[in-house]
């Protein structure tokens, strides 16, 4: 998936490569999803074609209705009973997000399938929440309801009737506007939720609670008698603290896709999660890696000077993952600046690899050191293609998903930040790795590989022991960061940038940031077919692509 089209590619524990929607669900609900929770048109069509080839349909003509729509419903019902919160037994409610916009041709089979599904499971087992935009004309401040009216009319014509309307707007809806929407859309005023702009995204659940959105959902699903009030105490304090942070911490993000912040969404969220316990307001300085290179100085001197000014003014430097050779030399220059000037540095995936290349060139003296990804003929291949990878098929052939990393030294910064565990499980997505045959040469020169896989030949964590904070990791720690449980390595980066690292290393990571996920606390009653449908998202920053998330 191209980051410019889809935003980041989010990786799940089982190695599923999905879009950033599932990352939002994992972070907000503190759950672990699987690739089966992401249903795409391609997956459905593939399963139907496979059945037809096996002869399951006995030679009948395969059609969108009923074969595709039945396959969608079967997938939902199969996945709905699998718990994702670590508890036993099937869940009480299955949340379904149908992405896209009403009227999109791509989502038609899914809309038809859910129309059939709602009729089949019956009232009380299906709650449809329709997310719609209520634009505000900036000149007069008038809130326009026509888009919502047309959207609901289009939804009804396709066989789905919304129980609840979630109206996205820049300002809170006026009472007369809500009454107008209720009248024309045939939805009770109590079931119209206004989702207006707030100071930080963590206030969204509080906004929903204050409007009793949970009660509206529970009413439709006949669950009011078995649910408790939302427990949002810790969530509230975190949202309030976030608004009170004013002292900045500047992080230079040196990447390839800096023109689209969604390309690094999980990295941004992990930085925010780490900044709050350090009581700092996060400020990101976006730096296109290519702008740091000498070629840019010749072609666009202003961009070159601006990039270096931002880099030199940062409290910390982060180089995220990426593919391809564009901007690689700029990332290497950023790693060199961080190493030489003792600026806290975190390199993720490719960021770790370029840190090793920079060290090989500057300290070991291997001036042509490189990755075979960028220079297949290099005489000093510091980074090489993994033996089990495929050079002919790109889809799903990387080292993906959760893998175990064993710490090689107890006194290293990464091990201390992870709570002095002997190992840690983190998610991976890469095709290249540090050349194990050159590791001894690097370690003799002062680079420390503090984390390795079970074989001892795959380098997972690299550190510079005599640096305030210079860490590179082959995995992606941002994917497991949560609002109340920040990633250890991101916390280390922000702590080092704000002069708090030694305190954290001595006292340990604060235990007062546990996540309260704010669920209603349903009792053990089982409503397997209870479903919620959201057409889009609550905060308006996604979704992209087609298909649904279960």
PDB file of C-alpha atoms in Angstrom, residues 329-461:
ATOM      1  CA  UNK A 329      21.758   9.882   2.299  1.00  0.00           C
ATOM      2  CA  UNK A 330      19.816  12.606   4.094  1.00  0.00           C
ATOM      3  CA  UNK A 331      18.775  10.134   6.794  1.00  0.00           C
ATOM      4  CA  UNK A 332      22.407   9.067   7.168  1.00  0.00           C
ATOM      5  CA  UNK A 333      23.424  12.723   7.623  1.00  0.00           C
ATOM      6  CA  UNK A 334      20.713  13.125  10.306  1.00  0.00           C
ATOM      7  CA  UNK A 335      22.038  10.074  12.183  1.00  0.00           C
ATOM      8  CA  UNK A 336      25.571  11.430  11.949  1.00  0.00           C
ATOM      9  CA  UNK A 337      24.506  14.827  13.312  1.00  0.00           C
ATOM     10  CA  UNK A 338      22.698  13.142  16.233  1.00  0.00           C
ATOM     11  CA  UNK A 339      25.708  10.931  17.015  1.00  0.00           C
ATOM     12  CA  UNK A 340      28.335  13.681  16.807  1.00  0.00           C
ATOM     13  CA  UNK A 341      26.296  16.292  18.700  1.00  0.00           C
ATOM     14  CA  UNK A 342      24.922  13.903  21.317  1.00  0.00           C
ATOM     15  CA  UNK A 343      21.288  14.607  20.379  1.00  0.00           C
ATOM     16  CA  UNK A 344      18.794  11.911  21.492  1.00  0.00           C
ATOM     17  CA  UNK A 345      18.139   9.673  18.489  1.00  0.00           C
ATOM     18  CA  UNK A 346      15.705   6.871  17.685  1.00  0.00           C
ATOM     19  CA  UNK A 347      15.939   4.939  14.415  1.00  0.00           C
ATOM     20  CA  UNK A 348      13.101   2.587  13.459  1.00  0.00           C
ATOM     21  CA  UNK A 349      13.558  -0.217  10.896  1.00  0.00           C
ATOM     22  CA  UNK A 350      15.345   1.599   8.045  1.00  0.00           C
ATOM     23  CA  UNK A 351      16.280   4.210  10.662  1.00  0.00           C
ATOM     24  CA  UNK A 352      18.318   1.559  12.494  1.00  0.00           C
ATOM     25  CA  UNK A 353      19.919   0.352   9.272  1.00  0.00           C
ATOM     26  CA  UNK A 354      21.082   3.827   8.217  1.00  0.00           C
ATOM     27  CA  UNK A 355      22.503   4.379  11.724  1.00  0.00           C
ATOM     28  CA  UNK A 356      24.648   1.263  11.262  1.00  0.00           C
ATOM     29  CA  UNK A 357      25.708   2.408   7.780  1.00  0.00           C
ATOM     30  CA  UNK A 358      26.672   5.837   9.150  1.00  0.00           C
ATOM     31  CA  UNK A 359      28.709   4.266  11.943  1.00  0.00           C
ATOM     32  CA  UNK A 360      30.487   1.989   9.465  1.00  0.00           C
ATOM     33  CA  UNK A 361      31.412   4.927   7.262  1.00  0.00           C
ATOM     34  CA  UNK A 362      32.395   7.451   9.929  1.00  0.00           C
ATOM     35  CA  UNK A 363      33.902   5.319  12.720  1.00  0.00           C
ATOM     36  CA  UNK A 364      34.956   2.007  11.172  1.00  0.00           C
ATOM     37  CA  UNK A 365      36.278   3.735   8.060  1.00  0.00           C
ATOM     38  CA  UNK A 366      34.313   1.765   5.467  1.00  0.00           C
ATOM     39  CA  UNK A 367      33.607   4.753   3.241  1.00  0.00           C
ATOM     40  CA  UNK A 368      31.539   2.787   0.701  1.00  0.00           C
ATOM     41  CA  UNK A 369      29.485   0.947   3.337  1.00  0.00           C
ATOM     42  CA  UNK A 370      25.883   0.626   2.249  1.00  0.00           C
ATOM     43  CA  UNK A 371      22.797  -1.566   2.095  1.00  0.00           C
ATOM     44  CA  UNK A 372      22.378  -3.943  -0.807  1.00  0.00           C
ATOM     45  CA  UNK A 373      18.907  -2.429  -1.140  1.00  0.00           C
ATOM     46  CA  UNK A 374      20.508   0.807  -2.362  1.00  0.00           C
ATOM     47  CA  UNK A 375      23.808  -0.466  -3.803  1.00  0.00           C
ATOM     48  CA  UNK A 376      23.762  -4.164  -4.769  1.00  0.00           C
ATOM     49  CA  UNK A 377      27.480  -4.024  -5.667  1.00  0.00           C
ATOM     50  CA  UNK A 378      28.826  -2.420  -2.495  1.00  0.00           C
ATOM     51  CA  UNK A 379      32.054  -3.938  -1.200  1.00  0.00           C
ATOM     52  CA  UNK A 380      30.951  -3.460   2.401  1.00  0.00           C
ATOM     53  CA  UNK A 381      27.322  -4.611   2.643  1.00  0.00           C
ATOM     54  CA  UNK A 382      26.354  -3.556   6.183  1.00  0.00           C
ATOM     55  CA  UNK A 383      22.707  -4.353   5.489  1.00  0.00           C
ATOM     56  CA  UNK A 384      21.693  -7.368   3.401  1.00  0.00           C
ATOM     57  CA  UNK A 385      18.565  -9.049   2.030  1.00  0.00           C
ATOM     58  CA  UNK A 386      17.075 -11.593   4.408  1.00  0.00           C
ATOM     59  CA  UNK A 387      17.577 -15.232   3.352  1.00  0.00           C
ATOM     60  CA  UNK A 388      13.871 -16.134   3.601  1.00  0.00           C
ATOM     61  CA  UNK A 389      12.642 -13.099   1.655  1.00  0.00           C
ATOM     62  CA  UNK A 390      11.356 -13.071  -1.916  1.00  0.00           C
ATOM     63  CA  UNK A 391      12.794 -10.815  -4.603  1.00  0.00           C
ATOM     64  CA  UNK A 392      10.087 -11.633  -7.135  1.00  0.00           C
ATOM     65  CA  UNK A 393       6.844 -11.292  -5.117  1.00  0.00           C
ATOM     66  CA  UNK A 394       6.327  -8.145  -3.045  1.00  0.00           C
ATOM     67  CA  UNK A 395       2.988  -8.850  -1.366  1.00  0.00           C
ATOM     68  CA  UNK A 396       3.232 -10.276   2.154  1.00  0.00           C
ATOM     69  CA  UNK A 397       6.761 -11.660   1.698  1.00  0.00           C
ATOM     70  CA  UNK A 398       8.500  -9.553   4.350  1.00  0.00           C
ATOM     71  CA  UNK A 399       9.310 -10.534   7.916  1.00  0.00           C
ATOM     72  CA  UNK A 400       5.971  -9.551   9.372  1.00  0.00           C
ATOM     73  CA  UNK A 401       4.212  -9.515  12.722  1.00  0.00           C
ATOM     74  CA  UNK A 402       5.231 -10.138  16.297  1.00  0.00           C
ATOM     75  CA  UNK A 403       8.733 -11.536  16.841  1.00  0.00           C
ATOM     76  CA  UNK A 404      10.723 -12.030  20.042  1.00  0.00           C
ATOM     77  CA  UNK A 405      13.847 -10.011  20.835  1.00  0.00           C
ATOM     78  CA  UNK A 406      16.265 -11.168  23.544  1.00  0.00           C
ATOM     79  CA  UNK A 407      18.322  -8.599  25.437  1.00  0.00           C
ATOM     80  CA  UNK A 408      22.060  -9.267  25.403  1.00  0.00           C
ATOM     81  CA  UNK A 409      22.955  -7.004  28.336  1.00  0.00           C
ATOM     82  CA  UNK A 410      20.989  -6.110  31.454  1.00  0.00           C
ATOM     83  CA  UNK A 411      22.599  -2.682  31.912  1.00  0.00           C
ATOM     84  CA  UNK A 412      21.676  -1.234  28.502  1.00  0.00           C
ATOM     85  CA  UNK A 413      19.133   1.592  28.214  1.00  0.00           C
ATOM     86  CA  UNK A 414      16.630  -0.393  26.146  1.00  0.00           C
ATOM     87  CA  UNK A 415      16.500  -3.286  28.630  1.00  0.00           C
ATOM     88  CA  UNK A 416      15.984  -0.890  31.547  1.00  0.00           C
ATOM     89  CA  UNK A 417      13.225   0.974  29.714  1.00  0.00           C
ATOM     90  CA  UNK A 418      11.439  -2.316  29.066  1.00  0.00           C
ATOM     91  CA  UNK A 419      11.483  -3.063  32.789  1.00  0.00           C
ATOM     92  CA  UNK A 420      14.575  -5.316  32.868  1.00  0.00           C
ATOM     93  CA  UNK A 421      12.815  -8.144  31.077  1.00  0.00           C
ATOM     94  CA  UNK A 422      14.897 -10.832  29.413  1.00  0.00           C
ATOM     95  CA  UNK A 423      12.960 -10.479  26.149  1.00  0.00           C
ATOM     96  CA  UNK A 424      10.283  -8.394  24.471  1.00  0.00           C
ATOM     97  CA  UNK A 425       7.768  -9.103  21.681  1.00  0.00           C
ATOM     98  CA  UNK A 426       7.421  -6.375  19.044  1.00  0.00           C
ATOM     99  CA  UNK A 427       6.009  -6.147  15.515  1.00  0.00           C
ATOM    100  CA  UNK A 428       8.202  -6.249  12.400  1.00  0.00           C
ATOM    101  CA  UNK A 429       7.942  -5.275   8.740  1.00  0.00           C
ATOM    102  CA  UNK A 430      11.206  -5.507   6.798  1.00  0.00           C
ATOM    103  CA  UNK A 431      13.084  -7.289   4.021  1.00  0.00           C
ATOM    104  CA  UNK A 432      16.646  -6.289   4.918  1.00  0.00           C
ATOM    105  CA  UNK A 433      18.711  -6.776   8.066  1.00  0.00           C
ATOM    106  CA  UNK A 434      22.118  -5.925   9.487  1.00  0.00           C
ATOM    107  CA  UNK A 435      24.814  -8.196   8.051  1.00  0.00           C
ATOM    108  CA  UNK A 436      25.599 -10.638  10.902  1.00  0.00           C
ATOM    109  CA  UNK A 437      29.101 -11.265   9.487  1.00  0.00           C
ATOM    110  CA  UNK A 438      30.057  -7.632  10.159  1.00  0.00           C
ATOM    111  CA  UNK A 439      28.604  -7.343  13.659  1.00  0.00           C
ATOM    112  CA  UNK A 440      31.830  -8.200  15.484  1.00  0.00           C
ATOM    113  CA  UNK A 441      33.679  -5.522  13.535  1.00  0.00           C
ATOM    114  CA  UNK A 442      31.119  -2.915  14.558  1.00  0.00           C
ATOM    115  CA  UNK A 443      31.085  -3.998  18.196  1.00  0.00           C
ATOM    116  CA  UNK A 444      34.887  -3.797  18.356  1.00  0.00           C
ATOM    117  CA  UNK A 445      34.541  -0.179  17.238  1.00  0.00           C
ATOM    118  CA  UNK A 446      32.076   0.671  20.022  1.00  0.00           C
ATOM    119  CA  UNK A 447      28.610  -0.065  18.621  1.00  0.00           C
ATOM    120  CA  UNK A 448      26.563  -2.337  20.880  1.00  0.00           C
ATOM    121  CA  UNK A 449      23.914  -4.741  19.572  1.00  0.00           C
ATOM    122  CA  UNK A 450      21.856  -5.094  22.733  1.00  0.00           C
ATOM    123  CA  UNK A 451      18.950  -7.052  21.249  1.00  0.00           C
ATOM    124  CA  UNK A 452      18.967 -10.124  19.001  1.00  0.00           C
ATOM    125  CA  UNK A 453      16.480 -12.770  17.881  1.00  0.00           C
ATOM    126  CA  UNK A 454      16.469 -16.354  19.179  1.00  0.00           C
ATOM    127  CA  UNK A 455      19.140 -17.411  16.673  1.00  0.00           C
ATOM    128  CA  UNK A 456      21.533 -14.678  17.771  1.00  0.00           C
ATOM    129  CA  UNK A 457      22.252 -13.777  14.135  1.00  0.00           C
ATOM    130  CA  UNK A 458      19.488 -11.256  13.515  1.00  0.00           C
ATOM    131  CA  UNK A 459      20.167  -7.838  15.042  1.00  0.00           C
ATOM    132  CA  UNK A 460      17.112  -6.244  16.652  1.00  0.00           C
ATOM    133  CA  UNK A 461      18.395  -3.384  18.834  1.00  0.00           C
TER     134      UNK A 461
END
